[in-house]
Tab-separated table of C-alpha atoms and ligand atoms in Angstrom:
chain	number	residue	atom	x	y	z
A	20	UNK	CA	10.265	-40.771	99.056
A	21	UNK	CA	9.174	-43.884	97.196
A	22	UNK	CA	6.441	-41.938	95.417
A	23	UNK	CA	8.938	-39.351	94.181
A	24	UNK	CA	11.236	-42.050	92.785
A	25	UNK	CA	8.309	-43.867	91.276
A	26	UNK	CA	7.100	-40.806	89.389
A	27	UNK	CA	10.660	-40.109	88.216
A	28	UNK	CA	11.215	-43.611	86.857
A	29	UNK	CA	7.738	-44.195	85.480
A	30	UNK	CA	8.300	-42.246	82.224
A	31	UNK	CA	11.635	-44.048	81.708
A	32	UNK	CA	9.901	-47.378	82.196
A	33	UNK	CA	7.232	-46.502	79.662
A	34	UNK	CA	9.915	-45.300	77.185
A	35	UNK	CA	12.014	-48.454	77.494
A	36	UNK	CA	8.902	-50.614	76.960
A	37	UNK	CA	8.012	-48.542	73.904
A	38	UNK	CA	11.561	-48.818	72.483
A	39	UNK	CA	11.622	-52.567	73.082
A	40	UNK	CA	8.518	-52.884	70.964
A	41	UNK	CA	10.341	-51.235	68.075
A	42	UNK	CA	13.661	-53.121	68.482
A	43	UNK	CA	14.944	-55.307	65.598
A	44	UNK	CA	13.813	-58.921	65.916
A	45	UNK	CA	16.056	-60.815	63.489
A	46	UNK	CA	19.026	-62.901	64.571
A	47	UNK	CA	21.869	-61.900	62.245
A	48	UNK	CA	25.372	-63.346	61.753
A	49	UNK	CA	27.912	-62.109	64.330
A	50	UNK	CA	30.210	-59.402	63.058
A	51	UNK	CA	33.992	-59.774	63.370
A	52	UNK	CA	35.359	-56.552	64.970
A	53	UNK	CA	38.672	-57.047	63.114
A	54	UNK	CA	36.824	-57.044	59.779
A	55	UNK	CA	34.996	-53.862	60.811
A	56	UNK	CA	38.299	-52.200	61.708
A	57	UNK	CA	39.738	-53.178	58.304
A	58	UNK	CA	36.648	-51.788	56.578
A	59	UNK	CA	37.128	-48.480	58.421
A	60	UNK	CA	40.613	-48.240	56.875
A	61	UNK	CA	39.316	-49.118	53.397
A	62	UNK	CA	36.572	-46.487	53.571
A	63	UNK	CA	38.975	-43.858	54.936
A	64	UNK	CA	41.318	-44.541	52.045
A	65	UNK	CA	38.430	-44.147	49.577
A	66	UNK	CA	37.474	-40.808	51.141
A	67	UNK	CA	41.098	-39.608	51.050
A	68	UNK	CA	41.470	-40.738	47.426
A	69	UNK	CA	38.267	-38.937	46.419
A	70	UNK	CA	39.457	-35.766	48.193
A	71	UNK	CA	42.885	-35.953	46.551
A	72	UNK	CA	41.408	-36.492	43.080
A	73	UNK	CA	39.092	-33.484	43.383
A	74	UNK	CA	41.920	-31.305	44.677
A	75	UNK	CA	44.153	-32.447	41.807
A	76	UNK	CA	41.395	-31.584	39.312
A	77	UNK	CA	41.085	-28.138	40.869
A	78	UNK	CA	44.839	-27.548	40.510
A	79	UNK	CA	44.805	-28.766	36.882
A	80	UNK	CA	42.080	-26.274	35.949
A	81	UNK	CA	43.545	-23.412	38.010
A	82	UNK	CA	47.062	-23.648	36.562
A	83	UNK	CA	46.330	-22.514	32.953
A	84	UNK	CA	43.899	-19.886	34.251
A	85	UNK	CA	46.548	-18.327	36.504
A	86	UNK	CA	49.470	-18.753	34.062
A	87	UNK	CA	47.839	-17.533	30.858
A	88	UNK	CA	46.306	-14.461	32.459
A	89	UNK	CA	49.472	-13.332	34.259
A	90	UNK	CA	49.802	-10.269	31.998
A	91	UNK	CA	46.311	-9.123	33.084
A	92	UNK	CA	46.999	-9.478	36.816
A	93	UNK	CA	49.126	-6.336	37.175
A	94	UNK	CA	51.715	-6.627	39.917
A	95	UNK	CA	49.833	-9.515	41.558
A	96	UNK	CA	52.064	-12.053	39.829
A	97	UNK	CA	54.392	-14.744	41.186
A	98	UNK	CA	56.689	-17.452	39.848
A	99	UNK	CA	54.815	-20.713	39.234
A	100	UNK	CA	56.303	-24.207	38.950
A	101	UNK	CA	53.321	-26.602	38.920
A	102	UNK	CA	54.983	-28.736	41.589
A	103	UNK	CA	53.342	-29.947	44.824
A	104	UNK	CA	55.159	-31.776	47.612
A	105	UNK	CA	54.059	-33.490	50.838
A	106	UNK	CA	55.463	-35.205	53.914
A	107	UNK	CA	53.695	-37.850	55.977
A	108	UNK	CA	53.696	-36.048	59.346
A	109	UNK	CA	52.100	-32.903	57.898
A	110	UNK	CA	48.749	-34.746	57.764
A	111	UNK	CA	46.375	-35.048	60.719
A	112	UNK	CA	46.652	-38.265	62.757
A	113	UNK	CA	43.280	-39.467	61.516
A	114	UNK	CA	44.256	-39.340	57.843
A	115	UNK	CA	48.011	-39.919	57.993
A	116	UNK	CA	48.073	-43.632	57.154
A	117	UNK	CA	45.424	-43.394	54.370
A	118	UNK	CA	47.108	-40.437	52.677
A	119	UNK	CA	50.564	-41.994	53.050
A	120	UNK	CA	49.294	-45.126	51.332
A	121	UNK	CA	47.802	-43.150	48.425
A	122	UNK	CA	50.948	-41.092	47.808
A	123	UNK	CA	53.479	-43.717	48.912
A	124	UNK	CA	54.855	-41.410	51.644
A	125	UNK	CA	57.627	-42.805	53.855
A	126	UNK	CA	58.585	-39.822	56.048
A	127	UNK	CA	60.659	-38.063	53.380
A	128	UNK	CA	59.610	-35.087	51.230
A	129	UNK	CA	57.855	-36.468	48.160
A	130	UNK	CA	56.542	-34.933	44.958
A	131	UNK	CA	52.800	-35.682	45.018
A	132	UNK	CA	51.627	-33.703	42.015
A	133	UNK	CA	53.152	-32.342	38.796
A	134	UNK	CA	50.683	-30.308	36.754
A	135	UNK	CA	50.626	-30.767	32.990
A	136	UNK	CA	52.263	-28.117	30.805
A	137	UNK	CA	54.116	-26.482	33.704
A	138	UNK	CA	57.846	-25.830	34.302
A	139	UNK	CA	58.153	-28.846	36.637
A	140	UNK	CA	56.673	-31.200	34.053
A	141	UNK	CA	58.838	-29.798	31.261
A	142	UNK	CA	62.077	-30.709	33.101
A	143	UNK	CA	60.813	-34.202	33.921
A	144	UNK	CA	59.923	-33.990	37.643
A	145	UNK	CA	57.691	-36.968	38.449
A	146	UNK	CA	55.171	-37.878	41.134
A	147	UNK	CA	56.965	-40.076	43.693
A	148	UNK	CA	60.345	-38.330	43.375
A	149	UNK	CA	61.966	-37.545	46.737
A	150	UNK	CA	63.263	-33.969	46.986
A	151	UNK	CA	66.732	-34.042	48.531
A	152	UNK	CA	68.057	-30.510	47.997
A	153	UNK	CA	67.180	-27.019	46.741
A	154	UNK	CA	70.003	-25.177	44.997
A	155	UNK	CA	72.493	-27.578	46.579
A	156	UNK	CA	71.203	-27.137	50.151
A	157	UNK	CA	70.165	-30.511	51.577
A	158	UNK	CA	66.651	-30.615	53.057
A	159	UNK	CA	65.799	-31.981	56.496
A	160	UNK	CA	63.533	-34.923	55.740
A	161	UNK	CA	60.736	-34.214	58.211
A	162	UNK	CA	57.618	-32.044	58.591
A	163	UNK	CA	59.546	-28.881	59.476
A	164	UNK	CA	61.864	-29.529	56.542
A	165	UNK	CA	58.811	-29.699	54.254
A	166	UNK	CA	57.526	-26.310	55.433
A	167	UNK	CA	60.983	-24.729	55.118
A	168	UNK	CA	61.365	-26.160	51.608
A	169	UNK	CA	57.897	-24.957	50.487
A	170	UNK	CA	58.676	-21.448	51.711
A	171	UNK	CA	62.170	-21.402	50.174
A	172	UNK	CA	60.903	-22.750	46.835
A	173	UNK	CA	58.208	-20.039	46.671
A	174	UNK	CA	60.789	-17.335	47.396
A	175	UNK	CA	63.164	-18.777	44.842
A	176	UNK	CA	60.411	-19.123	42.207
A	177	UNK	CA	59.847	-15.353	42.399
A	178	UNK	CA	63.541	-14.690	41.765
A	179	UNK	CA	64.067	-17.059	38.831
A	180	UNK	CA	65.405	-20.524	37.985
A	181	UNK	CA	66.498	-22.955	40.713
A	182	UNK	CA	67.851	-26.474	40.884
A	183	UNK	CA	66.302	-29.455	42.635
A	184	UNK	CA	68.154	-32.612	43.599
A	185	UNK	CA	65.775	-35.548	43.346
A	186	UNK	CA	65.962	-39.224	44.199
A	187	UNK	CA	64.270	-41.615	41.822
A	188	UNK	CA	64.654	-45.404	41.915
A	189	UNK	CA	67.549	-45.002	44.345
A	190	UNK	CA	69.543	-42.663	42.068
A	191	UNK	CA	70.206	-38.939	42.581
A	192	UNK	CA	69.540	-36.540	39.768
A	193	UNK	CA	69.371	-32.817	39.361
A	194	UNK	CA	66.851	-30.732	37.407
A	195	UNK	CA	66.754	-27.000	36.795
A	196	UNK	CA	63.256	-25.522	37.076
A	197	UNK	CA	62.496	-22.193	35.394
A	198	UNK	CA	59.268	-20.799	36.881
A	199	UNK	CA	56.768	-18.929	34.723
A	200	UNK	CA	54.688	-15.941	35.842
A	201	UNK	CA	51.160	-16.654	37.111
A	202	UNK	CA	48.456	-14.568	38.784
A	203	UNK	CA	49.105	-14.498	42.532
A	204	UNK	CA	45.586	-15.465	43.559
A	205	UNK	CA	46.051	-19.008	44.876
A	206	UNK	CA	43.080	-21.310	44.332
A	207	UNK	CA	42.290	-23.082	47.591
A	208	UNK	CA	40.311	-26.312	47.817
A	209	UNK	CA	37.741	-26.336	50.617
A	210	UNK	CA	36.571	-29.761	51.757
A	211	UNK	CA	32.933	-28.613	52.202
A	212	UNK	CA	30.046	-30.368	50.459
A	213	UNK	CA	28.096	-27.168	49.678
A	214	UNK	CA	28.255	-25.954	46.071
A	215	UNK	CA	30.104	-22.685	46.463
A	216	UNK	CA	32.982	-20.463	45.378
A	217	UNK	CA	34.386	-17.272	46.865
A	218	UNK	CA	36.795	-14.491	46.047
A	219	UNK	CA	38.505	-13.054	49.112
A	220	UNK	CA	40.508	-10.332	47.395
A	221	UNK	CA	43.694	-12.379	47.783
A	222	UNK	CA	42.562	-15.978	47.197
A	223	UNK	CA	39.951	-18.011	45.347
A	224	UNK	CA	38.114	-20.638	47.379
A	225	UNK	CA	36.315	-23.497	45.654
A	226	UNK	CA	34.413	-26.106	47.636
A	227	UNK	CA	34.533	-29.848	47.080
A	228	UNK	CA	30.785	-29.622	46.323
A	229	UNK	CA	31.458	-27.135	43.522
A	230	UNK	CA	34.099	-29.421	41.982
A	231	UNK	CA	31.512	-32.216	41.975
A	232	UNK	CA	28.789	-29.914	40.578
A	233	UNK	CA	31.007	-28.954	37.620
A	234	UNK	CA	30.827	-32.033	35.426
A	235	UNK	CA	33.202	-30.496	32.886
A	236	UNK	CA	36.541	-28.816	33.554
A	237	UNK	CA	35.307	-25.967	31.348
A	238	UNK	CA	32.525	-25.284	33.877
A	239	UNK	CA	34.969	-25.343	36.778
A	240	UNK	CA	37.146	-22.897	34.826
A	241	UNK	CA	34.154	-20.573	34.307
A	242	UNK	CA	33.392	-20.544	38.063
A	243	UNK	CA	37.057	-19.977	38.928
A	244	UNK	CA	37.543	-17.289	36.266
A	245	UNK	CA	34.506	-15.398	37.624
A	246	UNK	CA	36.076	-15.338	41.105
A	247	UNK	CA	39.492	-14.431	39.673
A	248	UNK	CA	37.840	-11.435	37.993
A	249	UNK	CA	36.293	-10.312	41.313
A	250	UNK	CA	39.845	-10.247	42.722
A	251	UNK	CA	41.616	-8.601	39.788
A	252	UNK	CA	38.915	-5.957	39.339
A	253	UNK	CA	39.167	-4.999	43.018
A	254	UNK	CA	35.511	-5.783	43.757
A	255	UNK	CA	36.141	-7.093	47.262
A	256	UNK	CA	37.983	-3.934	48.364
A	257	UNK	CA	35.421	-1.716	46.595
A	258	UNK	CA	32.542	-3.487	48.317
A	259	UNK	CA	34.256	-3.151	51.707
A	260	UNK	CA	34.761	0.581	51.048
A	261	UNK	CA	31.093	0.994	50.054
A	262	UNK	CA	30.006	-0.845	53.200
A	263	UNK	CA	32.238	1.387	55.341
A	264	UNK	CA	30.817	4.508	53.686
A	265	UNK	CA	27.319	3.255	54.564
A	266	UNK	CA	28.386	2.506	58.133
A	267	UNK	CA	29.734	6.060	58.440
A	268	UNK	CA	26.325	7.467	57.421
A	269	UNK	CA	24.608	5.183	59.962
A	270	UNK	CA	27.032	6.508	62.597
A	271	UNK	CA	26.168	10.153	61.765
A	272	UNK	CA	22.450	9.421	62.162
A	273	UNK	CA	23.172	7.578	65.421
A	274	UNK	CA	24.901	10.701	66.776
A	275	UNK	CA	21.814	12.706	65.778
A	276	UNK	CA	19.682	10.204	67.693
A	277	UNK	CA	18.074	8.682	64.570
A	278	UNK	CA	17.946	4.884	64.468
A	279	UNK	CA	18.694	3.613	60.950
A	280	UNK	CA	18.947	-0.135	61.773
A	281	UNK	CA	22.138	-0.258	59.656
A	282	UNK	CA	20.111	0.617	56.558
A	283	UNK	CA	22.954	2.654	55.041
A	284	UNK	CA	25.494	-0.103	55.745
A	285	UNK	CA	23.260	-2.516	53.827
A	286	UNK	CA	22.773	0.058	51.074
A	287	UNK	CA	26.554	0.543	50.785
A	288	UNK	CA	27.078	-3.211	50.800
A	289	UNK	CA	24.710	-3.699	47.895
A	290	UNK	CA	25.931	-0.696	45.882
A	291	UNK	CA	27.119	-1.794	42.435
A	292	UNK	CA	26.901	-5.461	43.489
A	293	UNK	CA	24.942	-6.433	40.355
A	294	UNK	CA	27.350	-4.451	38.179
A	295	UNK	CA	30.280	-6.165	39.868
A	296	UNK	CA	28.678	-9.528	39.108
A	297	UNK	CA	28.183	-8.687	35.448
A	298	UNK	CA	31.734	-7.381	35.263
A	299	UNK	CA	33.086	-10.590	36.850
A	300	UNK	CA	31.095	-12.606	34.272
A	301	UNK	CA	32.407	-10.493	31.378
A	302	UNK	CA	36.073	-10.411	32.454
A	303	UNK	CA	35.877	-14.047	33.602
A	304	UNK	CA	34.786	-15.119	30.103
A	305	UNK	CA	38.015	-13.585	28.752
A	306	UNK	CA	40.156	-15.279	31.411
A	307	UNK	CA	38.654	-18.703	30.709
A	308	UNK	CA	38.947	-18.253	26.915
A	309	UNK	CA	42.582	-17.101	27.176
A	310	UNK	CA	43.355	-20.228	29.240
A	311	UNK	CA	41.996	-22.384	26.419
A	312	UNK	CA	38.678	-23.418	27.977
A	313	UNK	CA	35.373	-23.738	26.111
A	314	UNK	CA	33.378	-20.739	27.336
A	315	UNK	CA	30.218	-21.800	25.513
A	316	UNK	CA	29.342	-23.751	28.697
A	317	UNK	CA	29.102	-20.564	30.806
A	318	UNK	CA	25.458	-19.636	30.146
A	319	UNK	CA	24.213	-23.159	30.796
A	320	UNK	CA	26.458	-23.442	33.866
A	321	UNK	CA	24.949	-20.342	35.527
A	322	UNK	CA	21.473	-21.555	34.562
A	323	UNK	CA	22.152	-24.841	36.363
A	324	UNK	CA	23.506	-22.925	39.344
A	325	UNK	CA	20.312	-20.879	39.452
A	326	UNK	CA	18.225	-24.049	39.517
A	327	UNK	CA	20.396	-26.147	41.839
A	328	UNK	CA	21.644	-23.596	44.367
A	329	UNK	CA	19.951	-20.227	44.066
A	330	UNK	CA	21.790	-19.126	47.193
A	331	UNK	CA	25.179	-20.356	46.074
A	332	UNK	CA	28.339	-18.487	45.179
A	333	UNK	CA	28.120	-15.534	47.439
A	334	UNK	CA	30.801	-13.170	48.498
A	335	UNK	CA	28.225	-11.539	50.744
A	336	UNK	CA	26.453	-10.005	47.789
A	337	UNK	CA	24.192	-11.776	45.382
A	338	UNK	CA	24.956	-13.221	41.993
A	339	UNK	CA	22.395	-12.350	39.358
A	340	UNK	CA	20.661	-15.428	38.048
A	341	UNK	CA	18.540	-13.442	35.671
A	342	UNK	CA	17.862	-13.929	31.968
A	343	UNK	CA	19.951	-10.789	31.503
A	344	UNK	CA	22.961	-12.669	32.798
A	345	UNK	CA	22.579	-15.468	30.245
A	346	UNK	CA	22.213	-13.003	27.391
A	347	UNK	CA	25.198	-10.942	28.611
A	348	UNK	CA	27.389	-14.057	28.812
A	349	UNK	CA	26.466	-15.006	25.255
A	350	UNK	CA	27.233	-11.453	24.088
A	351	UNK	CA	30.667	-11.622	25.749
A	352	UNK	CA	31.293	-14.954	24.036
A	353	UNK	CA	30.357	-13.493	20.640
A	354	UNK	CA	32.759	-10.591	21.245
A	355	UNK	CA	35.572	-13.018	22.131
A	356	UNK	CA	34.862	-15.281	19.120
A	357	UNK	CA	34.905	-12.245	16.810
A	358	UNK	CA	38.281	-11.122	18.193
A	359	UNK	CA	39.645	-14.657	17.832
A	360	UNK	CA	38.534	-14.785	14.197
A	361	UNK	CA	40.147	-11.399	13.486
A	362	UNK	CA	43.329	-12.337	15.362
A	363	UNK	CA	42.839	-9.432	17.770
A	364	UNK	CA	44.257	-9.576	21.314
A	365	UNK	CA	41.867	-11.217	23.789
A	366	UNK	CA	41.548	-8.472	26.384
A	367	UNK	CA	38.352	-7.165	27.963
A	368	UNK	CA	37.110	-3.808	26.683
A	369	UNK	CA	37.657	-1.140	29.326
A	370	UNK	CA	35.969	2.231	29.688
A	371	UNK	CA	38.350	5.096	28.951
A	372	UNK	CA	39.966	6.311	32.190
A	373	UNK	CA	38.405	9.581	33.326
A	374	UNK	CA	40.669	12.480	32.478
A	375	UNK	CA	41.287	14.796	35.470
A	376	UNK	CA	40.950	17.792	33.121
A	377	UNK	CA	37.441	16.815	31.963
A	378	UNK	CA	35.550	15.530	34.984
A	379	UNK	CA	32.118	16.450	33.565
A	380	UNK	CA	32.664	14.429	30.403
A	381	UNK	CA	33.828	11.403	32.372
A	382	UNK	CA	30.716	11.618	34.549
A	383	UNK	CA	28.417	11.556	31.478
A	384	UNK	CA	30.230	8.500	30.134
A	385	UNK	CA	29.824	6.639	33.415
A	386	UNK	CA	26.081	7.216	33.449
A	387	UNK	CA	25.690	5.821	29.964
B	408	LIG	ZN1	30.379	-13.219	41.799
């Protein structure tokens, strides 16, 4: 019995002796736990402030991109106000007090962001205003009231103008907000550190790491415009359809007893992926230029991406980081600059739609 215990504890004994040999040997000043607790709050507030600033930057860049390309987004358009609101209890317990401090939240529904050059800014809505009513209907000043208001304001923004009753410096005032059309592909901020961006078909996701990577707003606009183009050009649905077609072929072979190891699914997945990438670059250049951004940064931006994160920006198919991409981006820029100089409309050049009466001709065009 003793022997068994001895052999069990012997390694632990050796380990503790070894660790003791490596333990720190200085005698440092005693730390006040209260000071440590205060420092936790300070650091949390810094993290929350950093997060909020990056998210605000993302919204500032996204707004002109979505507003000024509304006429190219087909029926995927919604009413946009440029107004963001928050309520203290909508934040997780861990962050509630830090975020409340940053935005000055007191339990009521507060305006926390008003984007420049948007309908909300034009009628004088300010950060810090408390929203009391929408079209005369008083809001419940709690978390549920916030959600109900956000939903109602979105609905109303699609229909047309609406009034907001605000409280500022203790006084009530009313403003009438007239939303403008914007592409209905909301840009979502993801708190991840990786440098990445995605198009989902309905949304655009940009990571915190990507916001940091883009030193200039113009670069952030280029990344966002590329993803917007994936959505508007239907690449996500097309890729899913190609993948399904491949899966169907794999299934046929499986029935015949031939193992394909999903080769056709992978083939379908990759079909046109490079072309889709080039198309997203080309159309994205137009979107960014139309929103007033400097698109001359695009080539250098994708070069830096290639160096820094060769694996980054995937929507499950690869982005070309080839010299061809750089040259193509510069060619698109030259086309846009030429149109600007001639006062021509800034719209991407599209292939003529195939005429049902002349299928053979359309096929030849596609191959070229
Ligand atoms: Zn892409």
